[in-house]
PDB file of C-alpha atoms in Angstrom:
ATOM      1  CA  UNK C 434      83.825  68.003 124.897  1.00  0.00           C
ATOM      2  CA  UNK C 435      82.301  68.098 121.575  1.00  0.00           C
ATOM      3  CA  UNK C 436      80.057  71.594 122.632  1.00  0.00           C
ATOM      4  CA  UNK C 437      83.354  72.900 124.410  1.00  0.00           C
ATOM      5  CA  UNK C 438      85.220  72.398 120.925  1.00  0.00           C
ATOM      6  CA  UNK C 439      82.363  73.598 118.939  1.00  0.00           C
ATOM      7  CA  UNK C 440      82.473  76.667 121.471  1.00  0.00           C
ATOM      8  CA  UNK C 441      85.894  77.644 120.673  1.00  0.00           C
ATOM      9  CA  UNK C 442      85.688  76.672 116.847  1.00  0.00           C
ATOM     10  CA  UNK C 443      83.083  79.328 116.521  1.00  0.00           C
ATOM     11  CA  UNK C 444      84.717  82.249 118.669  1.00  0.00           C
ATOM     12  CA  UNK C 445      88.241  81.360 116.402  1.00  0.00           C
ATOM     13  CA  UNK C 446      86.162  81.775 113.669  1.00  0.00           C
ATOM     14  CA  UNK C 447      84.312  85.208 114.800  1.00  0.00           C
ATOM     15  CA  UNK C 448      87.603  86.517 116.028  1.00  0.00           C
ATOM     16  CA  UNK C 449      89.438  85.845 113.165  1.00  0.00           C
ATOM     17  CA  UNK C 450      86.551  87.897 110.843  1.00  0.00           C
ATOM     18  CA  UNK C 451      86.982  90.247 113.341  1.00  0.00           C
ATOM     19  CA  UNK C 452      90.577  90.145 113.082  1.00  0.00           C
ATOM     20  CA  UNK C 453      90.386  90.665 109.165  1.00  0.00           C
ATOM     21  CA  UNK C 454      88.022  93.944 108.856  1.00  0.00           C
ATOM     22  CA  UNK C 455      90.825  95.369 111.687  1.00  0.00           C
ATOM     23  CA  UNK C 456      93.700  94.702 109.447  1.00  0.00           C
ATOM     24  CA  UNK C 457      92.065  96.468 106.583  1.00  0.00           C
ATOM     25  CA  UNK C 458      90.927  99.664 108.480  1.00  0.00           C
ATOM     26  CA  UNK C 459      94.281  99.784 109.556  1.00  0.00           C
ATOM     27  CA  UNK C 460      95.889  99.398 106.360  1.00  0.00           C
ATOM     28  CA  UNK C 461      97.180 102.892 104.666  1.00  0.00           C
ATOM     29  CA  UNK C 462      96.827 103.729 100.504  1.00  0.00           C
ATOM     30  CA  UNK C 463      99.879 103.930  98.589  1.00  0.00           C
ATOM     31  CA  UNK C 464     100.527 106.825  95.764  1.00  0.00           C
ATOM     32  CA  UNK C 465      98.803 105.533  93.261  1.00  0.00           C
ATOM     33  CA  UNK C 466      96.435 103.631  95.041  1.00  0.00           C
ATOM     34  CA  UNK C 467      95.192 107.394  96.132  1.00  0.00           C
ATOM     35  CA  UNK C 468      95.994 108.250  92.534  1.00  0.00           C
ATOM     36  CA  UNK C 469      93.247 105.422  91.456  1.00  0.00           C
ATOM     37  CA  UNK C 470      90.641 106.595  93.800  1.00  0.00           C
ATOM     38  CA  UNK C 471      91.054 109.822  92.669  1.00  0.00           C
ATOM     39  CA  UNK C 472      91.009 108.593  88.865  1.00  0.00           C
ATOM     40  CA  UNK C 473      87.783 106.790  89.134  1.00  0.00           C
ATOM     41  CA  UNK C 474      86.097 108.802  91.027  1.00  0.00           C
ATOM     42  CA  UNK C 475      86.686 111.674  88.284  1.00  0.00           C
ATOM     43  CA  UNK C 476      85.867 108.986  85.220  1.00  0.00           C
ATOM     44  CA  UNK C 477      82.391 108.129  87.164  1.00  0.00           C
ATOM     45  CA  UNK C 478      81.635 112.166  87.797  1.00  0.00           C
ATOM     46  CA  UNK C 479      82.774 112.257  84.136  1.00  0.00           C
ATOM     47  CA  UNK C 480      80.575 109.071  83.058  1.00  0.00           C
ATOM     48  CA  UNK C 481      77.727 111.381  84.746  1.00  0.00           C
ATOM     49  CA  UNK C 482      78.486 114.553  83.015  1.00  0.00           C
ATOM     50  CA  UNK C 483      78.159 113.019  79.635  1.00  0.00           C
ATOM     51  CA  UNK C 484      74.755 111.733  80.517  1.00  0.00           C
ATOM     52  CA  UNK C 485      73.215 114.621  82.565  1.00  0.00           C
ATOM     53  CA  UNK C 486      75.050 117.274  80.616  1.00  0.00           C
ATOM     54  CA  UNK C 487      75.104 116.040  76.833  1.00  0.00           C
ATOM     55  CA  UNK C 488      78.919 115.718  77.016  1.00  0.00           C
ATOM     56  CA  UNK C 489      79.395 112.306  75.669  1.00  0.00           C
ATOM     57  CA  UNK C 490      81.797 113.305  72.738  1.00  0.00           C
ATOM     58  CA  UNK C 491      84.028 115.311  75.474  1.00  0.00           C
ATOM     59  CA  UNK C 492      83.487 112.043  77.315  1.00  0.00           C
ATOM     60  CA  UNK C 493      84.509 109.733  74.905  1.00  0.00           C
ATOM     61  CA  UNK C 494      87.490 111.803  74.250  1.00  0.00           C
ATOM     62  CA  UNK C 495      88.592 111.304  78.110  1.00  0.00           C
ATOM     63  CA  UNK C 496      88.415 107.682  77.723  1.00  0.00           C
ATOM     64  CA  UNK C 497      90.853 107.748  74.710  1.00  0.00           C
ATOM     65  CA  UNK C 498      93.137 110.345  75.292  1.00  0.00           C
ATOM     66  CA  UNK C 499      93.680 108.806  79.165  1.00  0.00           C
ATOM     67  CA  UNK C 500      92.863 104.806  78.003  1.00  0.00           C
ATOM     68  CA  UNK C 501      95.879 103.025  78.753  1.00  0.00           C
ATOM     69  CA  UNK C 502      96.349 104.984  82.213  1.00  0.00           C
ATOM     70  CA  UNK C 503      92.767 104.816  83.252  1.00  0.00           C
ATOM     71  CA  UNK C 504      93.251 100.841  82.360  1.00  0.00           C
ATOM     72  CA  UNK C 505      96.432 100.787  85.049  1.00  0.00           C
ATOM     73  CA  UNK C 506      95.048 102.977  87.532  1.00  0.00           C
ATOM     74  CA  UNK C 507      91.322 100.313  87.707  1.00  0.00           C
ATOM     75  CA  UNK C 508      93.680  97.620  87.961  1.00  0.00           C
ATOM     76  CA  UNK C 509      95.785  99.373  90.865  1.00  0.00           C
ATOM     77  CA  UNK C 510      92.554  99.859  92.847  1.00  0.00           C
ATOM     78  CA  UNK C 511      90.913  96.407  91.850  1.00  0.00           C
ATOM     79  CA  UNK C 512      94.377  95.201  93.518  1.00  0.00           C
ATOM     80  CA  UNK C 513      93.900  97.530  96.368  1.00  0.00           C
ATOM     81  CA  UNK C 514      90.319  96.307  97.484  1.00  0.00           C
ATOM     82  CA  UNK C 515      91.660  93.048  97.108  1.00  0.00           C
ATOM     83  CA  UNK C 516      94.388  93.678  99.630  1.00  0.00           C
ATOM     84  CA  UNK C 517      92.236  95.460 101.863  1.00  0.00           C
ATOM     85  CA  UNK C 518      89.660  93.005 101.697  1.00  0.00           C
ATOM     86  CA  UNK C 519      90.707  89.961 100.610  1.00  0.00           C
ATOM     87  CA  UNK C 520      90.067  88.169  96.594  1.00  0.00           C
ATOM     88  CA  UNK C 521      86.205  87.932  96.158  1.00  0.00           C
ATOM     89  CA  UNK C 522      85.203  90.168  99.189  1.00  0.00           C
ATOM     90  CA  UNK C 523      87.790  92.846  97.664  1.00  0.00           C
ATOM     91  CA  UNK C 524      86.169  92.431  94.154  1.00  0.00           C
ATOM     92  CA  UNK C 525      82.422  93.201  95.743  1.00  0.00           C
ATOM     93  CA  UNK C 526      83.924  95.969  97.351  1.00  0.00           C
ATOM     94  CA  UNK C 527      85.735  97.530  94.226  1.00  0.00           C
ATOM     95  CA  UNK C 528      81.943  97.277  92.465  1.00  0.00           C
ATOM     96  CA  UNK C 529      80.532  98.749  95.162  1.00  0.00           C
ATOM     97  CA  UNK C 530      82.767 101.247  95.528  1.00  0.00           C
ATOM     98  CA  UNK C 531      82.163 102.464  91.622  1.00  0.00           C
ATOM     99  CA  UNK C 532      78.710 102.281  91.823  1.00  0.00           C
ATOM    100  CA  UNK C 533      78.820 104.876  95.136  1.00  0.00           C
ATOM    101  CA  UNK C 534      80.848 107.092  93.438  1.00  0.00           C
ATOM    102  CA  UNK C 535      78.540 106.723  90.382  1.00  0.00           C
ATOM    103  CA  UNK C 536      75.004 107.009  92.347  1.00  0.00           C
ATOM    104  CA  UNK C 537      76.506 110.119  94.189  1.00  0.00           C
ATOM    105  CA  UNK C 538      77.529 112.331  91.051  1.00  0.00           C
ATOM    106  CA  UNK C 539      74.052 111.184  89.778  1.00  0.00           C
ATOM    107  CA  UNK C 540      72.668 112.904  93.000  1.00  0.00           C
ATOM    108  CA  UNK C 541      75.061 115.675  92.832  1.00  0.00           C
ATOM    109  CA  UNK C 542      73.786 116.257  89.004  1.00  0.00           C
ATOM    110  CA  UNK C 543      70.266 116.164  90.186  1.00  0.00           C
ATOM    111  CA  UNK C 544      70.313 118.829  93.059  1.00  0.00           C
ATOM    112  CA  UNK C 545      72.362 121.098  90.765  1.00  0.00           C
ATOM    113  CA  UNK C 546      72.838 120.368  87.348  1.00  0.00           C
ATOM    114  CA  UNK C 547      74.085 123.752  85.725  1.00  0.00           C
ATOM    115  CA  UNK C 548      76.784 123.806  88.438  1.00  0.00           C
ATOM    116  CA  UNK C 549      77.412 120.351  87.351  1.00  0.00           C
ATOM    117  CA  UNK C 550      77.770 121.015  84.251  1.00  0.00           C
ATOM    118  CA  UNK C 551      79.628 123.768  84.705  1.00  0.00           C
ATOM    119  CA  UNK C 552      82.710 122.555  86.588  1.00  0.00           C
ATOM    120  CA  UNK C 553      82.447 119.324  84.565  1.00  0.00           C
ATOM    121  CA  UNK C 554      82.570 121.275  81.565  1.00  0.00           C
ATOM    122  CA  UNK C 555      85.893 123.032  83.155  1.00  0.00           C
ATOM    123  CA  UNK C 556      87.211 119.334  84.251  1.00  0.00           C
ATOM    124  CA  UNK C 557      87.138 117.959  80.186  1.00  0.00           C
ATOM    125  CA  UNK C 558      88.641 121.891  79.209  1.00  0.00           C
ATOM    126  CA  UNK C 559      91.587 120.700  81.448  1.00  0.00           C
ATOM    127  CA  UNK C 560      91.838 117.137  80.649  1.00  0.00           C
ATOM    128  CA  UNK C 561      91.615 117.226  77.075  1.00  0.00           C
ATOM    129  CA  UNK C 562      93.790 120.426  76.110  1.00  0.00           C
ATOM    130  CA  UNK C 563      96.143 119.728  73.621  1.00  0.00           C
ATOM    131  CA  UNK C 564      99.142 119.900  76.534  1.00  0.00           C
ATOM    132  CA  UNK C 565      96.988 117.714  78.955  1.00  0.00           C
ATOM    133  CA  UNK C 566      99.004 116.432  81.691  1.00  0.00           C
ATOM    134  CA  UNK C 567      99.598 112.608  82.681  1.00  0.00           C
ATOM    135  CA  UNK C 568      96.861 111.558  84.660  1.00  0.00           C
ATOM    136  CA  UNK C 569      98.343 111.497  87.892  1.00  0.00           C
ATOM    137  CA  UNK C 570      99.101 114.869  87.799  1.00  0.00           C
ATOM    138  CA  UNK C 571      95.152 115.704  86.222  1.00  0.00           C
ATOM    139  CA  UNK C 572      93.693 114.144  89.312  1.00  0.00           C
ATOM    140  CA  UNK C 573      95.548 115.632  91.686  1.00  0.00           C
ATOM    141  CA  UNK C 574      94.558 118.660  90.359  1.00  0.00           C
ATOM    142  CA  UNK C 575      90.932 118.173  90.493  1.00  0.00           C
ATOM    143  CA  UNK C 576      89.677 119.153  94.240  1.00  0.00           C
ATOM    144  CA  UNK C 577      87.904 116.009  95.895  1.00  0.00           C
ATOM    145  CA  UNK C 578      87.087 115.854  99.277  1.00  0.00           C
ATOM    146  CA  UNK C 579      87.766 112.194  99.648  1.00  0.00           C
ATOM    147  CA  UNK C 580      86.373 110.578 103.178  1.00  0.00           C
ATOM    148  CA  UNK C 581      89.216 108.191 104.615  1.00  0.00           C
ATOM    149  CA  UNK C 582      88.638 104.740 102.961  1.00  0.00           C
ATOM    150  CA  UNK C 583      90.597 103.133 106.044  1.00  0.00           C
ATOM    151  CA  UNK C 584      90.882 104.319 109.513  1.00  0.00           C
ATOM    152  CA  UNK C 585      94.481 105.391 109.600  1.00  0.00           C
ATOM    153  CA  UNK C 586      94.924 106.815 105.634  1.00  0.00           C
ATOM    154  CA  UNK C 587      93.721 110.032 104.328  1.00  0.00           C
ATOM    155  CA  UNK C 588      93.209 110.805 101.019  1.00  0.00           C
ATOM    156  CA  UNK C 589      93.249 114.372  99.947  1.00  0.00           C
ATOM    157  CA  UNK C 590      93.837 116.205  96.441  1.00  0.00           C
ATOM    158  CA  UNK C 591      96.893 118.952  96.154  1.00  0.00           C
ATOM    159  CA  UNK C 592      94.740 121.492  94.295  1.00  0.00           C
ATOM    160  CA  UNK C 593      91.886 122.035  93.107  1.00  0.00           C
ATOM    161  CA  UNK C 594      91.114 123.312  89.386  1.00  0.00           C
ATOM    162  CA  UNK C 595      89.467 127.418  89.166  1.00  0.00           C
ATOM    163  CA  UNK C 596      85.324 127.012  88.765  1.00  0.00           C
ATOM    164  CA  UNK C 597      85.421 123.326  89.609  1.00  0.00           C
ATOM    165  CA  UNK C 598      83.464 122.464  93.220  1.00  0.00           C
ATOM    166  CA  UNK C 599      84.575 120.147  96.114  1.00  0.00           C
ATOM    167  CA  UNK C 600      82.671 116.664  95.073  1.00  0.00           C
ATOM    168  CA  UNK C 601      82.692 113.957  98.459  1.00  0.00           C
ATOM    169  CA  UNK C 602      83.088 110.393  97.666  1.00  0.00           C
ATOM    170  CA  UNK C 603      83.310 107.995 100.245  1.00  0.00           C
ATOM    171  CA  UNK C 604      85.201 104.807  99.258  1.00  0.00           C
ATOM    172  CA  UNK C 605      85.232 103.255 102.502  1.00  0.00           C
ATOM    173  CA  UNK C 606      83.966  99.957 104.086  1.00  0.00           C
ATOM    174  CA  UNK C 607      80.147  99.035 104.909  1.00  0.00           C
ATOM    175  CA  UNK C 608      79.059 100.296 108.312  1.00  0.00           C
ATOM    176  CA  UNK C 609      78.596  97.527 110.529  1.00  0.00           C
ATOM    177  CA  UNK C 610      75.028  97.213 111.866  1.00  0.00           C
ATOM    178  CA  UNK C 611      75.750  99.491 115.337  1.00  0.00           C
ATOM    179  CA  UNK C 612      77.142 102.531 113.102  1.00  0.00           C
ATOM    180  CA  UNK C 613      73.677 102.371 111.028  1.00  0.00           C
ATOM    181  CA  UNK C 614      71.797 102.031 114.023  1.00  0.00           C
ATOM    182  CA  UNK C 615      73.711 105.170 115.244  1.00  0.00           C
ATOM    183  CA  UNK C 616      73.370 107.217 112.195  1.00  0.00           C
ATOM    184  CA  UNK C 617      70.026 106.660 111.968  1.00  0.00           C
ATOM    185  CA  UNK C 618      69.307 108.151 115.572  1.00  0.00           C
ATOM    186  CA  UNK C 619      71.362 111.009 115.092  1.00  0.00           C
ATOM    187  CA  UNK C 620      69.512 112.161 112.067  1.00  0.00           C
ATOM    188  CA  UNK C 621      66.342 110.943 112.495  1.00  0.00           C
ATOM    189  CA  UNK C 622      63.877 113.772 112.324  1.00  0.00           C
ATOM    190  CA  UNK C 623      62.215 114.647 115.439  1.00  0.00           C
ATOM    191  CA  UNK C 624      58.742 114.111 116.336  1.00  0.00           C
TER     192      UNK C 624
END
């Protein structure tokens, strides 16, 4: 009895785990939760720019001149992983999430920095002209080609700004251990 209850204590607990990463990939983004993906995606390009392209008074100026909505739209997508994922778990994921977006600009910067520069430098011209536009409506207007972060939402940008290029961001779960395994046969190089 007592290996029969452990049994079925363990596949509760497996299915409901189970049961919790399907609720989030089936969970959509609202408005401005795509707004805040969008917004901190552009603040860590941004965050890049200033290092890779000595633009950290333009920079600075972005974090002032947006402050008080960048503050709301990181809270509305610390909220979001949290739904998705759940309090802690969310929290790790929101990190994560940042840091991706973070470590890929760096990479983008790297392969290309004068393009970088370049539509960065067209991306603080927009942001910080003396009409700028809430920043909703600036991050909608910067193209990025935002990967699905759950399986039945999409995420994608209304228009894109003239000189600035298509920057992918994935803010999406871990791959569970098969997916990896999977990826790394598909483009493993062959012998």
């Amino acid at each position: 009895m007592g290996r029969a209850y452990r049994l079925g204590a363990s596949a509760l607990a497996m299915s409901m785990a189970f049961t919790g990463v399907a609720q989030a990939a089936s969970q959509c983004a609202k408005g401005d939760e795509v707004t805040a993906v969008q917004a901190a995606s552009i603040q860590q390009q941004l965050m890049v720019a200033a290092l890779t392209c000595n633009q950290i008074t333009n920079f600075n100026a972005f974090q002032i001149s947006y402050g008080p909505e960048l503050r709301a739209a990181d809270a509305t997508l610390m909220k979001m992983f949290k739904r998705f994922y759940g309090g802690s778990h969310g929290e790790a994921e929101y990190h994560a999430f940042k840091t991706r977006v973070a470590n890929d600009s760096e990479m983008r910067s790297i392969h290309d920095n004068p393009t970088y520069c370049q539509a960065a430098t067209t991306v603080f011209t927009t942001a910080l002209a003396p009409a700028k536009p809430t920043l909703a409506v600036f991050v909608s207007g910067v193209q990025i080609m935002e990967a699905n972060p759950f399986d039945s939402c999409e995420i994608r940008v209304a228009a894109s700004l003239p000189g600035a290029t298509a920057m992918m961001i994935v803010p999406k779960p871990k791959p569970m251990m098969s997916d990896v395994a999977t990826a790394q046969s598909v483009t493993a190089p062959a012998n």
